[in-house]
Each structure stands twice: as C-alpha cells, then as structure tokens.
CSV table of C-alpha atoms in Angstrom, one decimal:
chain,number,residue,atom,x,y,z
A,1,UNK,CA,45.3,-37.8,-5.6
A,2,UNK,CA,48.9,-39.0,-6.2
A,3,UNK,CA,51.1,-36.7,-8.1
A,4,UNK,CA,54.7,-37.0,-9.4
A,5,UNK,CA,57.0,-34.1,-10.1
A,6,UNK,CA,60.1,-34.7,-12.0
A,7,UNK,CA,61.7,-35.8,-15.3
A,8,UNK,CA,63.2,-39.0,-16.6
A,9,UNK,CA,65.3,-38.5,-19.8
A,10,UNK,CA,63.4,-36.0,-21.9
A,11,UNK,CA,59.8,-37.3,-21.1
A,12,UNK,CA,57.5,-36.1,-18.3
A,13,UNK,CA,56.4,-39.0,-16.1
A,14,UNK,CA,52.7,-39.4,-16.6
A,15,UNK,CA,51.9,-40.7,-13.1
A,16,UNK,CA,48.9,-38.5,-12.5
A,17,UNK,CA,47.5,-39.6,-15.9
A,18,UNK,CA,48.1,-43.2,-15.0
A,19,UNK,CA,46.5,-42.9,-11.7
A,20,UNK,CA,43.3,-41.1,-12.7
A,21,UNK,CA,43.2,-42.1,-16.3
A,22,UNK,CA,44.3,-40.3,-19.5
A,23,UNK,CA,42.7,-40.5,-23.0
A,24,UNK,CA,45.3,-41.7,-25.4
A,25,UNK,CA,43.3,-42.7,-28.5
A,26,UNK,CA,39.9,-43.2,-30.1
A,27,UNK,CA,38.2,-46.3,-31.6
A,28,UNK,CA,35.9,-45.5,-34.5
A,29,UNK,CA,33.1,-48.0,-35.3
A,30,UNK,CA,31.1,-46.5,-38.1
A,31,UNK,CA,29.3,-43.5,-36.8
A,32,UNK,CA,30.2,-44.3,-33.2
A,33,UNK,CA,33.4,-43.2,-31.4
A,34,UNK,CA,34.9,-44.7,-28.3
A,35,UNK,CA,37.7,-43.1,-26.2
A,36,UNK,CA,40.6,-45.2,-25.0
A,37,UNK,CA,42.0,-44.3,-21.6
A,38,UNK,CA,45.3,-45.5,-20.0
A,39,UNK,CA,45.3,-46.1,-16.3
A,40,UNK,CA,47.6,-47.9,-13.9
A,41,UNK,CA,46.5,-51.1,-12.2
A,42,UNK,CA,44.6,-50.7,-9.0
A,43,UNK,CA,47.5,-51.8,-6.7
A,44,UNK,CA,49.4,-48.7,-7.9
A,45,UNK,CA,46.5,-46.3,-7.8
A,46,UNK,CA,45.6,-47.1,-4.2
A,47,UNK,CA,49.1,-47.4,-2.7
A,48,UNK,CA,51.6,-44.5,-3.1
A,49,UNK,CA,54.5,-46.8,-2.0
A,50,UNK,CA,53.8,-49.2,-4.8
A,51,UNK,CA,53.7,-46.3,-7.2
A,52,UNK,CA,57.1,-45.2,-6.0
A,53,UNK,CA,58.5,-48.6,-6.9
A,54,UNK,CA,57.4,-48.5,-10.5
A,55,UNK,CA,60.4,-49.3,-12.7
A,56,UNK,CA,61.2,-47.0,-15.6
A,57,UNK,CA,63.3,-47.8,-18.6
A,58,UNK,CA,65.3,-45.1,-20.4
A,59,UNK,CA,66.1,-45.0,-24.1
A,60,UNK,CA,69.6,-46.4,-23.3
A,61,UNK,CA,68.2,-49.4,-21.4
A,62,UNK,CA,68.9,-48.2,-17.8
A,63,UNK,CA,66.2,-49.0,-15.2
A,64,UNK,CA,65.4,-46.9,-12.2
A,65,UNK,CA,62.6,-46.7,-9.7
A,66,UNK,CA,60.1,-43.9,-10.1
A,67,UNK,CA,60.9,-42.3,-6.7
A,68,UNK,CA,64.5,-41.9,-7.8
A,69,UNK,CA,63.5,-39.4,-10.5
A,70,UNK,CA,60.3,-37.9,-9.2
A,71,UNK,CA,58.7,-36.7,-6.0
A,72,UNK,CA,55.5,-38.6,-5.3
A,73,UNK,CA,53.0,-37.1,-2.9
A,74,UNK,CA,49.3,-37.5,-2.0
A,75,UNK,CA,47.5,-34.1,-2.3
A,76,UNK,CA,43.9,-32.9,-2.3
A,77,UNK,CA,42.5,-31.9,-5.6
A,78,UNK,CA,39.2,-31.2,-7.4
A,79,UNK,CA,37.1,-34.2,-8.4
A,80,UNK,CA,36.6,-32.5,-11.7
A,81,UNK,CA,37.5,-29.2,-13.3
A,82,UNK,CA,34.6,-27.1,-14.7
A,83,UNK,CA,35.2,-24.4,-17.2
A,84,UNK,CA,33.1,-21.5,-18.4
A,85,UNK,CA,34.1,-19.2,-21.3
A,86,UNK,CA,37.6,-20.7,-21.2
A,87,UNK,CA,38.1,-20.1,-17.5
A,88,UNK,CA,38.1,-22.6,-14.6
A,89,UNK,CA,35.1,-22.4,-12.4
A,90,UNK,CA,34.4,-23.7,-8.9
A,91,UNK,CA,30.9,-23.7,-7.5
A,92,UNK,CA,30.2,-23.4,-3.8
A,93,UNK,CA,26.5,-24.1,-3.0
A,94,UNK,CA,24.5,-23.1,0.1
A,95,UNK,CA,20.9,-23.3,1.2
A,96,UNK,CA,19.5,-20.4,3.2
A,97,UNK,CA,17.0,-21.0,6.0
A,98,UNK,CA,15.6,-18.8,8.6
A,99,UNK,CA,16.5,-15.4,7.0
A,100,UNK,CA,16.0,-13.5,3.8
A,101,UNK,CA,18.4,-14.3,0.9
A,102,UNK,CA,19.4,-10.7,0.3
A,103,UNK,CA,20.8,-10.0,3.8
A,104,UNK,CA,22.5,-13.4,3.8
A,105,UNK,CA,24.4,-12.7,0.6
A,106,UNK,CA,25.3,-9.2,1.8
A,107,UNK,CA,26.8,-10.6,4.9
A,108,UNK,CA,28.7,-13.2,2.9
A,109,UNK,CA,30.0,-10.6,0.6
A,110,UNK,CA,31.3,-8.4,3.5
A,111,UNK,CA,33.0,-11.3,5.2
A,112,UNK,CA,34.6,-12.6,2.0
A,113,UNK,CA,35.9,-9.2,1.2
A,114,UNK,CA,37.3,-8.8,4.7
A,115,UNK,CA,38.6,-12.2,5.4
A,116,UNK,CA,39.4,-14.0,2.1
A,117,UNK,CA,42.2,-12.5,0.1
A,118,UNK,CA,41.9,-13.6,-3.5
A,119,UNK,CA,44.9,-14.4,-5.6
A,120,UNK,CA,45.5,-12.5,-8.8
A,121,UNK,CA,43.1,-13.6,-11.6
A,122,UNK,CA,40.4,-14.9,-9.2
A,123,UNK,CA,37.0,-13.3,-8.8
A,124,UNK,CA,33.7,-14.3,-7.2
A,125,UNK,CA,30.2,-14.2,-8.7
A,126,UNK,CA,27.0,-14.7,-6.7
A,127,UNK,CA,24.4,-16.6,-8.7
A,128,UNK,CA,21.6,-19.0,-8.4
A,129,UNK,CA,18.4,-17.8,-6.7
A,130,UNK,CA,20.1,-14.6,-5.6
A,131,UNK,CA,21.0,-13.7,-9.2
A,132,UNK,CA,17.5,-14.4,-10.3
A,133,UNK,CA,16.1,-12.3,-7.4
A,134,UNK,CA,18.3,-9.3,-8.2
A,135,UNK,CA,17.3,-9.5,-11.9
A,136,UNK,CA,13.6,-9.7,-11.0
A,137,UNK,CA,14.0,-6.9,-8.4
A,138,UNK,CA,15.5,-4.6,-11.0
A,139,UNK,CA,12.7,-5.3,-13.4
A,140,UNK,CA,10.1,-4.7,-10.7
A,141,UNK,CA,11.7,-1.4,-9.7
A,142,UNK,CA,11.2,-0.3,-13.3
A,143,UNK,CA,7.8,-1.8,-14.0
A,144,UNK,CA,6.0,-1.0,-10.7
A,145,UNK,CA,6.3,2.8,-11.0
A,146,UNK,CA,5.2,2.7,-14.7
A,147,UNK,CA,2.2,0.6,-13.8
A,148,UNK,CA,1.2,2.9,-10.9
A,149,UNK,CA,1.6,5.9,-13.1
A,150,UNK,CA,-0.6,4.2,-15.7
A,151,UNK,CA,-3.3,3.4,-13.1
A,152,UNK,CA,-3.2,6.9,-11.8
A,153,UNK,CA,-3.8,8.3,-15.3
A,154,UNK,CA,-6.7,6.0,-15.8
A,155,UNK,CA,-8.2,7.0,-12.5
A,156,UNK,CA,-7.8,10.6,-13.3
A,157,UNK,CA,-9.6,10.1,-16.6
A,158,UNK,CA,-12.3,8.2,-14.8
A,159,UNK,CA,-13.0,10.7,-12.0
A,160,UNK,CA,-11.7,13.8,-13.7
A,161,UNK,CA,-10.1,14.7,-10.4
A,162,UNK,CA,-6.5,14.5,-9.2
A,163,UNK,CA,-7.6,14.4,-5.5
A,164,UNK,CA,-9.9,11.4,-6.1
A,165,UNK,CA,-7.3,9.6,-8.1
A,166,UNK,CA,-4.8,10.1,-5.3
A,167,UNK,CA,-7.4,9.0,-2.8
A,168,UNK,CA,-7.8,5.7,-4.6
A,169,UNK,CA,-4.1,5.2,-5.0
A,170,UNK,CA,-3.8,5.8,-1.3
A,171,UNK,CA,-5.2,2.3,-0.8
A,172,UNK,CA,-1.7,1.0,-1.5
A,173,UNK,CA,-0.3,2.0,1.9
A,174,UNK,CA,-3.4,0.5,3.5
A,175,UNK,CA,-2.7,-2.8,1.8
A,176,UNK,CA,1.0,-2.8,2.6
A,177,UNK,CA,0.3,-2.5,6.3
A,178,UNK,CA,-1.5,-5.9,6.4
A,179,UNK,CA,0.8,-7.6,4.0
A,180,UNK,CA,4.0,-6.7,6.0
A,181,UNK,CA,2.2,-7.6,9.2
A,182,UNK,CA,1.3,-11.0,7.8
A,183,UNK,CA,4.9,-11.7,6.9
A,184,UNK,CA,6.1,-10.7,10.3
A,185,UNK,CA,3.4,-12.8,12.2
A,186,UNK,CA,4.3,-15.9,10.2
A,187,UNK,CA,8.0,-15.3,10.5
A,188,UNK,CA,8.6,-15.0,6.7
A,189,UNK,CA,11.0,-12.8,4.8
A,190,UNK,CA,10.3,-10.4,2.0
A,191,UNK,CA,11.3,-12.3,-1.1
A,192,UNK,CA,10.4,-12.2,-4.8
A,193,UNK,CA,7.1,-14.2,-4.4
A,194,UNK,CA,6.0,-11.8,-1.6
A,195,UNK,CA,6.7,-8.9,-3.9
A,196,UNK,CA,4.5,-10.4,-6.6
A,197,UNK,CA,1.8,-10.9,-3.9
A,198,UNK,CA,2.0,-7.2,-3.2
A,199,UNK,CA,1.4,-6.4,-6.8
A,200,UNK,CA,-1.7,-8.5,-6.9
A,201,UNK,CA,-2.8,-7.0,-3.6
A,202,UNK,CA,-2.5,-3.4,-4.9
A,203,UNK,CA,-4.9,-4.2,-7.8
A,204,UNK,CA,-7.6,-5.6,-5.6
A,205,UNK,CA,-7.2,-2.8,-3.0
A,206,UNK,CA,-7.5,0.0,-5.6
A,207,UNK,CA,-10.5,-1.8,-7.2
A,208,UNK,CA,-12.3,-1.6,-3.9
A,209,UNK,CA,-11.4,2.1,-3.7
A,210,UNK,CA,-12.8,2.7,-7.1
A,211,UNK,CA,-16.1,1.0,-6.2
A,212,UNK,CA,-16.5,3.1,-3.0
A,213,UNK,CA,-15.5,6.5,-4.5
A,214,UNK,CA,-17.8,5.9,-7.5
A,215,UNK,CA,-20.7,5.2,-5.3
A,216,UNK,CA,-20.1,8.3,-3.2
A,217,UNK,CA,-19.7,10.4,-6.4
A,218,UNK,CA,-23.1,9.2,-7.7
A,219,UNK,CA,-24.9,10.4,-4.6
A,220,UNK,CA,-23.0,13.7,-4.6
A,221,UNK,CA,-24.1,14.4,-8.2
A,222,UNK,CA,-27.7,14.0,-7.2
A,223,UNK,CA,-27.4,16.8,-4.7
A,224,UNK,CA,-26.9,14.8,-1.5
A,225,UNK,CA,-24.7,16.5,1.1
A,226,UNK,CA,-21.2,15.2,1.3
A,227,UNK,CA,-21.6,13.6,4.7
A,228,UNK,CA,-24.8,11.8,3.8
A,229,UNK,CA,-23.3,10.7,0.5
A,230,UNK,CA,-20.3,9.3,2.2
A,231,UNK,CA,-22.4,7.3,4.7
A,232,UNK,CA,-24.8,6.2,2.0
A,233,UNK,CA,-22.1,5.2,-0.4
A,234,UNK,CA,-20.3,3.2,2.2
A,235,UNK,CA,-23.5,1.4,3.1
A,236,UNK,CA,-24.3,0.7,-0.5
A,237,UNK,CA,-20.9,-0.7,-1.4
A,238,UNK,CA,-20.3,-2.6,1.9
A,239,UNK,CA,-21.3,-6.0,0.6
A,240,UNK,CA,-19.5,-5.7,-2.9
A,241,UNK,CA,-16.3,-4.7,-1.2
A,242,UNK,CA,-16.5,-7.5,1.4
A,243,UNK,CA,-17.3,-10.0,-1.3
A,244,UNK,CA,-14.3,-9.0,-3.4
A,245,UNK,CA,-12.0,-9.2,-0.4
A,246,UNK,CA,-13.4,-12.5,1.0
A,247,UNK,CA,-13.4,-14.3,-2.4
A,248,UNK,CA,-9.7,-13.4,-3.0
A,249,UNK,CA,-8.7,-14.2,0.6
A,250,UNK,CA,-10.4,-17.6,0.8
A,251,UNK,CA,-9.0,-18.5,-2.6
A,252,UNK,CA,-5.4,-18.0,-1.2
A,253,UNK,CA,-5.9,-20.0,2.0
A,254,UNK,CA,-4.8,-23.3,0.6
A,255,UNK,CA,-1.6,-21.7,-0.7
A,256,UNK,CA,-1.0,-20.0,2.6
A,257,UNK,CA,-1.2,-23.4,4.4
A,258,UNK,CA,0.7,-25.4,1.7
A,259,UNK,CA,3.5,-27.8,2.8
A,260,UNK,CA,4.1,-29.6,-0.5
A,261,UNK,CA,6.7,-28.9,-3.1
A,262,UNK,CA,6.8,-25.2,-4.0
A,263,UNK,CA,5.3,-24.1,-0.7
A,264,UNK,CA,8.2,-21.8,-0.1
A,265,UNK,CA,7.0,-19.8,-3.0
A,266,UNK,CA,3.3,-20.1,-2.4
A,267,UNK,CA,3.1,-19.2,1.3
A,268,UNK,CA,4.7,-15.7,1.2
A,269,UNK,CA,2.6,-14.7,-1.8
A,270,UNK,CA,-0.7,-15.9,-0.2
A,271,UNK,CA,0.1,-14.5,3.2
A,272,UNK,CA,0.7,-11.1,1.7
A,273,UNK,CA,-2.5,-11.1,-0.2
A,274,UNK,CA,-4.6,-12.3,2.8
A,275,UNK,CA,-3.1,-9.9,5.3
A,276,UNK,CA,-3.1,-7.0,2.9
A,277,UNK,CA,-6.8,-7.5,1.9
A,278,UNK,CA,-7.8,-7.6,5.6
A,279,UNK,CA,-6.1,-4.3,6.4
A,280,UNK,CA,-7.0,-2.6,3.1
A,281,UNK,CA,-10.7,-3.6,3.3
A,282,UNK,CA,-11.1,-2.3,6.9
A,283,UNK,CA,-9.2,0.9,6.2
A,284,UNK,CA,-11.0,1.4,2.9
A,285,UNK,CA,-14.5,1.1,4.5
A,286,UNK,CA,-13.7,3.3,7.5
A,287,UNK,CA,-10.8,5.6,6.6
A,288,UNK,CA,-11.4,6.3,3.0
A,289,UNK,CA,-14.9,7.8,3.6
A,290,UNK,CA,-13.5,10.0,6.3
A,291,UNK,CA,-10.7,11.2,4.0
A,292,UNK,CA,-13.3,11.9,1.3
A,293,UNK,CA,-15.5,14.0,3.6
A,294,UNK,CA,-12.5,15.8,5.0
A,295,UNK,CA,-11.2,16.7,1.5
A,296,UNK,CA,-14.4,17.4,-0.4
A,297,UNK,CA,-16.6,18.4,2.4
A,298,UNK,CA,-14.4,21.4,3.2
A,299,UNK,CA,-14.5,22.5,-0.4
A,300,UNK,CA,-18.3,22.3,-0.4
A,301,UNK,CA,-18.5,24.4,2.7
A,302,UNK,CA,-16.1,27.0,1.2
A,303,UNK,CA,-18.2,27.3,-1.9
A,304,UNK,CA,-21.4,27.8,0.2
A,305,UNK,CA,-19.7,30.4,2.3
C-alpha cells in the first residue's frame, strides 16, 4: 500500500485515498443510492515512482512534483479494517488438530503473555469454538450436579433407602471407565460432544442399576436370603440389561464410524456411549450384586445375631 506523508499549501495530499479509493459523493436515483469513489489511474496505483511524479498545483499556480512535498513509501497494511463496538478488531484464525482445544488455547495464552508485549489499549479475546466450549462447560458444571441430585432424590423416594440410591448412582463411575477408555483407544480428546455423550451414558447406566436393584428387592421382600436374592435377581434381569445396552450401543455404531460432515462431533459422543455402556453393563451385572450382598447381607446377619 502506497502512502504519502506531508502537506502542500493547507491541504493534505490524498495519495492513499487516490490509490485505494475514497468515497467523495453519492448519486441518488429514486430509492437507490450509489456511492462515487475517486481513485488514481492504474499506472499510478501500481508504480510508486509514477506516483512520486504526480504534478500538484497550488492556489497561486505553482507546480511541484509530489515527492517534493511528501514522502511516498510502500508499506504493509490491513486489507480491511473491522470494527466492533467502536473499536478496531483484527481476527487471527486457527484450526486445531491432534489435541484438545482447551490445552491448545491454554498454551497459546501462556506463550502470548510471555512473548508478545501488547501496546497500551490493545487486548486479546479468545472466541470461536473455544468460547462456545467454555460457555457450555460452565452450564454443564451447573446443570450436571443439579440433575444428579434430582435423580438421587427420585431414587431415594423409589427405594426408600439412601444406600440403595447411592448404589445405583455408583454406576456413574462404572460408565466413566469405559467412556474414557474408548476416547483413549481411539485417540480422541474430551470435548463438548464427548461430555454430552457422558450425560446420555449416565442415564442408561443408572437405568440398568434401577432394574437390577428392583429385581433383587422383590426377592428379598418375599423372604429369600440376600445371597439367593442377589443371584436370582441378576439371572432374571440379565437379558433386559443386555438388551438395553446392546440396543443403545448398536444404534451409535454408525455415528462412531462416521466420516462425513459433522463426524468430528458424532464420533466422540458415540465412542463415549459405546465404551461406557460396555463397562457399565459388565460391572453392573457382576460388581453391583456383590456390593448389594456386602452392604445388605451384613445388615441381615447382624439382625439375626
């Protein structure tokens, strides 16, 4: 971009406006308005030496070359100037691959603070997907505890037992094991879509826990010993629990293998659900009955004693 610095008489020399164009008027044609821009001929706009030889005429009739009254230089400048809320704004875009967005932005922030001194009046904001992720994460941090508390309350009202409610809610760690392992095996990062997948996974995992604990409770109420009730309840609810897990897992397989547009959102979500359902189903069928017998079997023995 050619720029001239100087004065001739009492008027600034509009070389920059002549080179890149400057709106000087408007033409009104009924409801339509057309802007009129002034720009130098192409031979001046592409050749700084030709621009330096432009002849200027003063009010008194004297003629001088432009380079006699101004300094003309070629400099780098923005293609356009964007503004937001009355302030200039420059956007630097970047695509992140091979790592999670949060750690990438954290590294960028630390390096910028350490290596890029900002002039007075300048500030940096990190937006785009990172801003959306931060906003959604804050909402999830508020919503997830509320939802889990609400589910725990409903479980307590259903079983009338804090221990049984905690036993069902304990399926959440069982599900997280498989979900995190699936992300690690597939080389994916924990992002917003994966977090949503964990929420869907927790619901299915706790549903299987409710089915199994309810079946054991029914046998215990009929007078069946706790150990026999645990074994019988697990056998009775084996197929329903497996059907629930398999239906959900098979339904997410196309998303887990997707390669089309939007696959970067679908694959983490589906991988979390499939891996989490595998671990939660296995641990629910084997570990939850053991925990039930360990907690409530001891209480029964104490009462008998």
